[in-house]
Amino acid sequence: MKLATRLKAVKPSATFAMAAEATALRKQGRDVVDLSVGEPDFDTPAHVKAAAREALERGLTKYTPIGGTDELKDAIVGKLARDNRLEYGRAEVMASCGGKHSLYTAFQALFDPGDEVLLPAPYWVSYPDMLVLAGAVPRVVDTSAERGFRMSVEQLEAAISPRTVALILNSPSNPTGAAYGDDELRTIGELAARRGLIVVTDDIYERLTARPARHVGALVPALRPNLVVINSVSKSYAMTGWRIGYTAAPADLIRAMTVLQGQTTTNPTSIAQAAAAAALAGPQACVDEMAREFTARLALMVRGLRAIPGVRTAEPQGAFYVFPDVSAFFGRRGSDGPLASATDLAMYLLRHAGVASVPGESFGAPAHVRLSYAAARPVLEEGLARIGRALAALS
Ligand SMILES: Cc1ncc(COP(=O)(O)O)c(C=O)c1O
């Protein structure tokens, strides 16, 4: 069948591709330690599930307003004030079908063909493809492990061209776990405000860190007319399957996004909205508990990886990923031949050691692999032991 030309530039998500390969091996009876997944291994908190059950019982099974119920919008407004010190009104927030859908809808509503968008690398796999689908041109700003994978204000300044319209900030980051401190965010935000850039903050991992920073929008109020805040209940509340993300932005962008969403998905699922409202407005101790466990696992992973000769890793500050440099193994031979790339190494680890990871190429960092620590500690220990043995077996 004839397919649309615009899809030629879009790749399938690498993270889902690796998870699919791991599932296929499992179906063949292989014991796979899956460190490729980007979702918490915890269950959705009980009070959130109860809110969904109650919504069903109350018959909340119909269309809702496109951008979400007033209950959910108020919960989003309350959350932004409580956690981020950002004051928004109902007309400046909307819910979509997951953070990914919020980002997609925002990009479609914001960018014109040829608009350049600055994207610090390593970046989350979906940004470039979503930008390209919106006609925008991703301009990658490379960061280094030595600088903790954080973009400096000088790098940002040097990357701005007359065509630059926006900057994407994802802190803590997928895939590196790097997080900006208040001072860095303030200088980056002030430069962006001076140069009139739109700043899209993807705050999806903001709660999963031991050292939370303030929001760039609170640090630099002058950014507000050009600030687009994207967040989601997926990671903070272990709700990946519920598909609720949200956007806070000036009302004209929210109106435009609502028009687009009204012609595509309409409202996110009514029952999931009730659950998300309970997550955002209800007790928050569950988030802190998960964040504490992730911090303990982070230490375990960094210690374990640094004990493997040849593996070098920066210390993440949040999210649930480590992003070691594995280039020392390129050129070595595995069971299926020489390893020339992170993809070869990830395939070797999967097939030889039964450990699923995600190769760094699709994050714009071909010397690295991403390992998720959203798995119980014994699973992580087993994964580390297998990786250590498999890398030691390379000739
Ligand atoms: C950086 C980042 N942003 C957005 C998303 C989208 O999350 P969701 O659509 O589940 O809310 C993800 C998911 O992995 C992510 O890692």
Coordinates of C-alpha atoms and ligand atoms in Angstrom, one line a residue:
M1 CA 0.0 0.0 0.0
K2 CA 1.1 3.6 -0.6
L3 CA 2.4 5.2 2.6
A4 CA 2.7 8.9 3.4
T5 CA 6.1 10.3 2.6
R6 CA 6.3 12.1 6.0
L7 CA 6.6 8.8 7.8
K8 CA 9.8 8.0 5.9
A9 CA 11.7 10.2 8.4
V10 CA 10.3 8.5 11.5
K11 CA 11.9 5.5 13.1
P12 CA 10.2 3.0 15.4
S13 CA 11.0 3.7 19.1
A14 CA 14.3 1.9 20.0
T15 CA 13.3 1.3 23.6
F16 CA 10.1 -0.6 22.5
A17 CA 12.1 -2.5 19.9
M18 CA 14.6 -3.9 22.5
A19 CA 11.7 -4.8 24.9
A20 CA 10.0 -6.7 22.0
E21 CA 13.2 -8.6 21.3
A22 CA 13.5 -9.5 25.0
T23 CA 9.9 -10.6 25.0
A24 CA 10.5 -12.8 22.0
L25 CA 13.5 -14.5 23.7
R26 CA 11.4 -15.1 26.8
K27 CA 8.7 -16.7 24.8
Q28 CA 11.4 -19.2 23.5
G29 CA 12.0 -20.0 27.2
R30 CA 15.1 -17.9 27.8
D31 CA 15.6 -16.3 31.2
V32 CA 16.0 -12.6 30.4
V33 CA 16.9 -9.9 32.9
D34 CA 15.1 -6.9 31.3
L35 CA 16.9 -3.7 32.0
S36 CA 15.5 -2.0 28.9
V37 CA 12.2 -0.9 30.2
G38 CA 11.3 2.7 31.0
E39 CA 8.6 2.0 33.5
P40 CA 8.5 1.6 37.3
D41 CA 8.2 -1.9 38.5
F42 CA 5.9 -0.7 41.3
D43 CA 2.1 -1.1 41.2
T44 CA -0.1 2.0 40.9
P45 CA -0.9 3.3 44.4
A46 CA -4.0 1.8 46.0
H47 CA -5.8 5.1 46.5
V48 CA -5.4 5.9 42.8
K49 CA -6.8 2.5 41.7
A50 CA -9.7 3.1 44.2
A51 CA -10.5 6.5 42.5
A52 CA -10.7 4.7 39.1
R53 CA -13.1 2.1 40.5
E54 CA -15.2 4.8 42.0
A55 CA -15.3 6.7 38.7
L56 CA -16.6 3.5 37.1
E57 CA -19.3 3.1 39.7
R58 CA -20.3 6.7 39.4
G59 CA -20.8 6.1 35.7
L60 CA -18.0 8.4 34.5
T61 CA -17.8 6.5 31.3
K62 CA -18.7 9.3 28.8
Y63 CA -16.8 11.9 26.8
T64 CA -15.3 14.6 29.0
P65 CA -14.2 18.1 27.9
I66 CA -11.4 17.6 25.3
G67 CA -8.6 18.9 27.6
G68 CA -9.8 17.0 30.7
T69 CA -12.4 17.3 33.4
D70 CA -12.4 20.4 35.7
E71 CA -11.5 18.0 38.5
L72 CA -8.3 16.9 36.7
K73 CA -7.5 20.4 35.6
D74 CA -7.8 21.7 39.2
A75 CA -5.5 18.8 40.3
I76 CA -2.9 19.8 37.7
V77 CA -3.2 23.5 38.7
G78 CA -2.8 22.5 42.4
K79 CA 0.2 20.2 41.7
L80 CA 2.0 22.9 39.7
A81 CA 1.6 25.4 42.5
R82 CA 2.5 22.8 45.2
D83 CA 5.5 21.2 43.6
N84 CA 6.8 23.8 41.2
R85 CA 5.7 27.1 42.5
L86 CA 4.1 27.8 39.1
E87 CA 0.7 29.6 39.1
Y88 CA -1.6 28.6 36.3
G89 CA -5.3 28.8 35.8
R90 CA -7.7 26.2 34.3
A91 CA -7.5 27.8 30.9
E92 CA -3.7 27.3 30.9
V93 CA -3.6 23.5 31.4
M94 CA -4.9 20.5 29.6
A95 CA -4.6 16.7 29.8
S96 CA -3.6 14.4 26.9
C97 CA -3.1 10.7 26.4
G98 CA 0.3 10.4 28.1
G99 CA 3.3 12.8 28.2
K100 CA 4.3 11.6 24.8
H101 CA 0.9 12.8 23.4
S102 CA 1.3 16.1 25.2
L103 CA 4.7 16.6 23.6
Y104 CA 3.5 15.6 20.2
T105 CA 0.4 17.8 20.3
A106 CA 2.5 20.8 21.6
F107 CA 5.1 20.3 18.9
Q108 CA 2.4 20.2 16.2
A109 CA 0.8 23.3 17.6
L110 CA 4.1 25.2 18.0
F111 CA 6.4 24.6 15.1
D112 CA 6.5 25.5 11.4
P113 CA 8.6 23.8 8.7
G114 CA 12.2 24.8 9.2
D115 CA 11.9 26.0 12.8
E116 CA 15.0 24.9 14.6
V117 CA 14.7 23.3 18.0
L118 CA 17.7 22.9 20.3
L119 CA 18.0 19.4 21.7
P120 CA 20.7 18.6 24.2
A121 CA 22.1 15.1 23.6
P122 CA 21.9 12.4 24.9
Y123 CA 18.2 13.0 24.4
W124 CA 15.1 10.8 24.8
V125 CA 14.6 8.8 21.7
S126 CA 11.2 10.2 20.7
Y127 CA 12.1 13.9 20.6
P128 CA 13.8 14.0 17.1
D129 CA 11.1 12.0 15.5
M130 CA 8.3 14.0 17.0
L131 CA 10.0 17.2 16.0
V132 CA 10.5 16.0 12.4
L133 CA 6.8 15.0 12.3
A134 CA 6.0 18.6 13.2
G135 CA 8.3 19.9 10.4
A136 CA 10.8 21.3 12.8
V137 CA 14.6 20.7 12.6
P138 CA 16.2 19.2 15.7
R139 CA 19.6 20.9 16.4
V140 CA 21.5 18.6 18.6
V141 CA 23.7 20.2 21.3
D142 CA 26.2 17.5 22.4
T143 CA 27.0 17.2 26.1
S144 CA 29.7 15.1 27.7
A145 CA 29.9 12.6 30.5
E146 CA 32.8 14.7 32.0
R147 CA 30.3 17.6 32.4
G148 CA 27.7 15.3 33.8
F149 CA 25.7 15.4 30.5
R150 CA 24.6 18.9 31.2
M151 CA 24.6 21.6 28.6
S152 CA 26.5 24.8 29.5
V153 CA 25.0 28.2 28.9
E154 CA 27.9 28.9 26.5
Q155 CA 27.0 25.8 24.5
L156 CA 23.4 27.0 24.4
E157 CA 24.4 30.5 23.3
A158 CA 26.7 29.1 20.5
A159 CA 23.9 26.8 19.2
I160 CA 21.3 29.6 18.8
S161 CA 20.8 30.6 15.2
P162 CA 18.4 33.1 13.5
R163 CA 16.1 30.1 12.9
T164 CA 16.1 28.8 16.5
V165 CA 12.7 29.0 18.1
A166 CA 12.8 26.6 21.0
L167 CA 14.8 24.6 23.5
I168 CA 13.9 21.3 25.1
L169 CA 14.9 20.7 28.6
N170 CA 14.5 17.2 30.2
S171 CA 15.8 17.2 33.8
P172 CA 16.3 14.6 35.2
S173 CA 17.0 13.2 31.8
N174 CA 16.2 10.0 30.0
P175 CA 18.7 8.4 29.2
T176 CA 21.4 9.9 31.4
G177 CA 19.7 10.7 34.7
A178 CA 21.5 14.1 34.5
A179 CA 19.8 16.9 36.3
Y180 CA 20.4 20.6 36.3
G181 CA 20.9 22.6 39.5
D182 CA 19.1 25.8 40.3
D183 CA 22.0 28.1 39.2
E184 CA 22.4 26.3 35.9
L185 CA 18.7 26.4 35.2
R186 CA 18.6 30.1 36.1
T187 CA 21.3 31.1 33.6
I188 CA 19.9 28.9 30.9
G189 CA 16.4 30.2 31.5
E190 CA 17.6 33.8 31.5
L191 CA 19.4 33.4 28.2
A192 CA 16.4 31.7 26.7
A193 CA 14.2 34.5 27.9
R194 CA 16.6 37.2 26.5
R195 CA 16.7 35.5 23.1
G196 CA 12.9 35.0 23.0
L197 CA 13.1 31.2 22.8
I198 CA 10.2 28.9 23.7
V199 CA 11.3 26.6 26.5
V200 CA 9.6 23.2 26.6
T201 CA 10.4 21.5 29.9
D202 CA 9.7 17.7 30.0
D203 CA 9.4 17.2 33.8
I204 CA 8.3 13.6 33.7
Y205 CA 11.1 12.5 36.1
E206 CA 11.1 15.5 38.3
R207 CA 10.0 13.7 41.4
L208 CA 12.4 10.8 41.0
T209 CA 15.5 12.4 42.3
A210 CA 17.1 12.8 45.7
R211 CA 18.0 16.4 44.9
P212 CA 15.0 18.2 43.4
A213 CA 15.7 21.5 41.7
R214 CA 13.4 24.4 41.4
H215 CA 11.5 24.8 38.2
V216 CA 13.1 27.0 35.5
G217 CA 9.7 28.8 35.2
A218 CA 9.8 29.7 38.9
L219 CA 13.5 30.7 38.7
V220 CA 13.0 32.9 35.7
P221 CA 9.5 34.4 35.7
A222 CA 10.3 36.3 32.5
L223 CA 10.2 32.9 30.7
R224 CA 6.5 32.5 31.4
P225 CA 5.1 33.8 28.1
N226 CA 7.2 31.3 26.3
L227 CA 7.2 28.4 28.7
V228 CA 5.6 25.0 27.9
V229 CA 5.5 22.6 30.9
I230 CA 5.0 19.0 30.0
N231 CA 4.5 16.3 32.7
S232 CA 2.7 13.0 33.2
V233 CA 1.6 10.7 35.9
S234 CA 3.3 7.7 34.2
K235 CA 6.6 7.6 36.0
S236 CA 6.0 9.5 39.3
Y237 CA 2.9 7.5 40.2
A238 CA 3.7 4.2 38.4
M239 CA 0.9 4.8 36.0
T240 CA 2.5 4.1 32.6
G241 CA -0.5 2.2 31.3
W242 CA -3.1 4.8 32.2
R243 CA -1.9 7.2 29.6
I244 CA -2.4 10.6 31.2
G245 CA 0.0 13.4 30.5
Y246 CA -0.5 17.2 30.8
T247 CA 0.6 20.5 29.6
A248 CA 0.7 24.0 31.2
A249 CA 1.3 26.9 28.9
P250 CA -0.1 30.3 27.8
A251 CA -3.8 30.0 27.1
D252 CA -3.4 30.5 23.3
L253 CA -1.2 27.4 23.0
I254 CA -3.6 25.4 25.2
R255 CA -6.5 26.5 22.9
A256 CA -4.6 25.5 19.8
M257 CA -3.6 22.1 21.3
T258 CA -7.2 21.5 22.3
V259 CA -8.4 22.2 18.8
L260 CA -5.8 19.6 17.5
Q261 CA -6.6 17.1 20.2
G262 CA -10.4 17.6 19.5
Q263 CA -9.7 16.4 15.9
T264 CA -7.5 13.4 16.9
T265 CA -8.0 11.6 20.2
T266 CA -10.7 13.8 21.9
N267 CA -10.4 13.5 25.7
P268 CA -8.1 11.1 27.4
T269 CA -9.9 8.1 29.0
S270 CA -12.5 9.4 31.6
I271 CA -11.6 6.8 34.2
A272 CA -7.9 7.4 33.9
Q273 CA -8.5 11.1 34.3
A274 CA -10.2 10.4 37.7
A275 CA -7.3 8.2 38.7
A276 CA -4.8 10.9 37.6
A277 CA -6.7 13.6 39.6
A278 CA -6.4 11.4 42.7
A279 CA -2.7 10.8 42.1
L280 CA -1.9 14.5 41.7
A281 CA -4.2 15.9 44.4
G282 CA -4.0 12.9 46.9
P283 CA -1.3 11.8 49.4
Q284 CA 2.2 12.1 48.0
A285 CA 4.1 9.7 50.3
C286 CA 3.9 6.9 47.7
V287 CA 6.0 9.0 45.3
D288 CA 8.7 9.7 48.0
E289 CA 8.8 6.0 48.8
M290 CA 9.4 5.1 45.2
A291 CA 12.0 7.9 44.8
R292 CA 13.9 6.6 47.9
E293 CA 14.0 3.1 46.5
F294 CA 15.2 4.4 43.1
T295 CA 18.0 6.3 44.9
A296 CA 19.1 3.1 46.6
R297 CA 19.1 1.2 43.3
L298 CA 21.0 4.0 41.6
A299 CA 23.9 3.5 44.1
L300 CA 23.8 -0.2 43.6
M301 CA 24.0 0.1 39.8
V302 CA 26.7 2.7 39.8
R303 CA 28.8 0.7 42.3
G304 CA 28.2 -2.5 40.3
L305 CA 29.0 -1.0 36.9
R306 CA 32.2 0.7 38.1
A307 CA 33.4 -2.6 39.4
I308 CA 33.3 -4.0 35.8
P309 CA 36.7 -3.4 34.1
G310 CA 36.3 -1.3 31.0
V311 CA 32.9 0.2 31.9
R312 CA 32.8 3.9 32.7
T313 CA 29.8 5.6 34.1
A314 CA 28.8 9.0 35.2
E315 CA 26.6 9.1 38.3
P316 CA 23.0 9.9 37.5
Q317 CA 21.0 12.3 39.7
G318 CA 17.6 11.0 39.0
A319 CA 15.1 9.2 36.8
F320 CA 15.8 5.4 36.8
Y321 CA 18.6 5.0 34.2
V322 CA 22.3 4.6 34.1
F323 CA 24.1 5.4 30.9
P324 CA 27.6 3.7 30.9
D325 CA 30.2 4.3 28.2
V326 CA 31.0 0.9 26.8
S327 CA 33.2 2.0 23.9
A328 CA 36.2 0.2 25.5
F329 CA 34.6 -3.0 24.2
F330 CA 34.2 -2.0 20.6
G331 CA 36.5 -4.1 18.4
R332 CA 36.5 -7.0 20.8
R333 CA 35.0 -10.3 19.7
G334 CA 31.8 -11.9 21.1
S335 CA 30.1 -15.2 20.3
D336 CA 28.7 -13.8 17.0
G337 CA 31.8 -11.9 15.9
P338 CA 33.3 -8.5 16.6
L339 CA 31.4 -5.8 18.4
A340 CA 31.5 -2.6 16.4
S341 CA 28.9 -0.5 18.1
A342 CA 26.6 -0.1 21.1
T343 CA 23.9 -1.9 19.2
D344 CA 26.2 -4.9 18.6
L345 CA 27.1 -4.9 22.3
A346 CA 23.5 -4.6 23.4
M347 CA 22.6 -7.6 21.1
Y348 CA 25.6 -9.5 22.5
L349 CA 24.4 -8.9 26.1
L350 CA 20.9 -9.9 25.2
R351 CA 21.7 -13.1 23.3
H352 CA 24.8 -14.2 25.2
A353 CA 24.0 -13.0 28.8
G354 CA 20.2 -12.7 28.6
V355 CA 20.3 -9.0 29.7
A356 CA 18.2 -6.5 27.8
S357 CA 19.5 -2.9 27.5
V358 CA 19.0 -0.1 25.0
P359 CA 21.9 0.9 22.7
G360 CA 22.9 4.6 22.8
E361 CA 22.8 5.3 19.1
S362 CA 19.1 6.3 19.2
F363 CA 19.7 8.6 22.2
G364 CA 22.4 10.4 20.1
A365 CA 25.2 8.8 22.2
P366 CA 26.7 5.9 20.2
A367 CA 29.4 5.0 22.9
H368 CA 26.8 4.2 25.5
V369 CA 24.0 1.7 26.5
R370 CA 21.1 2.6 28.7
L371 CA 20.3 0.3 31.6
S372 CA 17.1 0.9 33.5
Y373 CA 17.0 0.2 37.3
A374 CA 13.2 0.1 37.4
A375 CA 13.6 -3.5 38.6
A376 CA 13.9 -5.1 42.1
R377 CA 17.4 -5.1 43.6
P378 CA 18.0 -8.9 43.2
V379 CA 17.2 -8.6 39.5
L380 CA 19.6 -5.7 39.2
E381 CA 22.3 -7.7 41.0
E382 CA 21.8 -10.6 38.7
G383 CA 21.9 -8.3 35.6
L384 CA 25.1 -6.8 36.8
A385 CA 26.7 -10.2 37.4
R386 CA 25.7 -11.4 34.0
I387 CA 27.0 -8.2 32.3
G388 CA 30.3 -8.5 34.2
R389 CA 30.7 -12.2 33.1
A390 CA 29.7 -11.6 29.5
L391 CA 32.1 -8.6 29.1
A392 CA 34.9 -10.6 30.7
A393 CA 34.3 -13.4 28.1
L394 CA 35.0 -11.1 25.1
S395 CA 38.2 -11.8 23.4
Ligands
LIG1 C1 11.7 11.9 28.8 C2 10.4 11.3 28.6 N1 9.4 12.1 28.2 C3 8.2 11.6 28.0 C4 7.9 10.3 28.1 C5 6.5 9.8 27.8 O1 5.9 9.2 28.9 P1 4.3 8.9 28.9 O2 3.8 9.1 27.5 O3 4.2 7.5 29.4 O4 3.7 9.9 29.8 C6 8.9 9.4 28.5 C7 8.6 7.9 28.6 O5 9.5 7.1 28.6 C8 10.2 9.9 28.7 O6 11.2 9.1 29.1

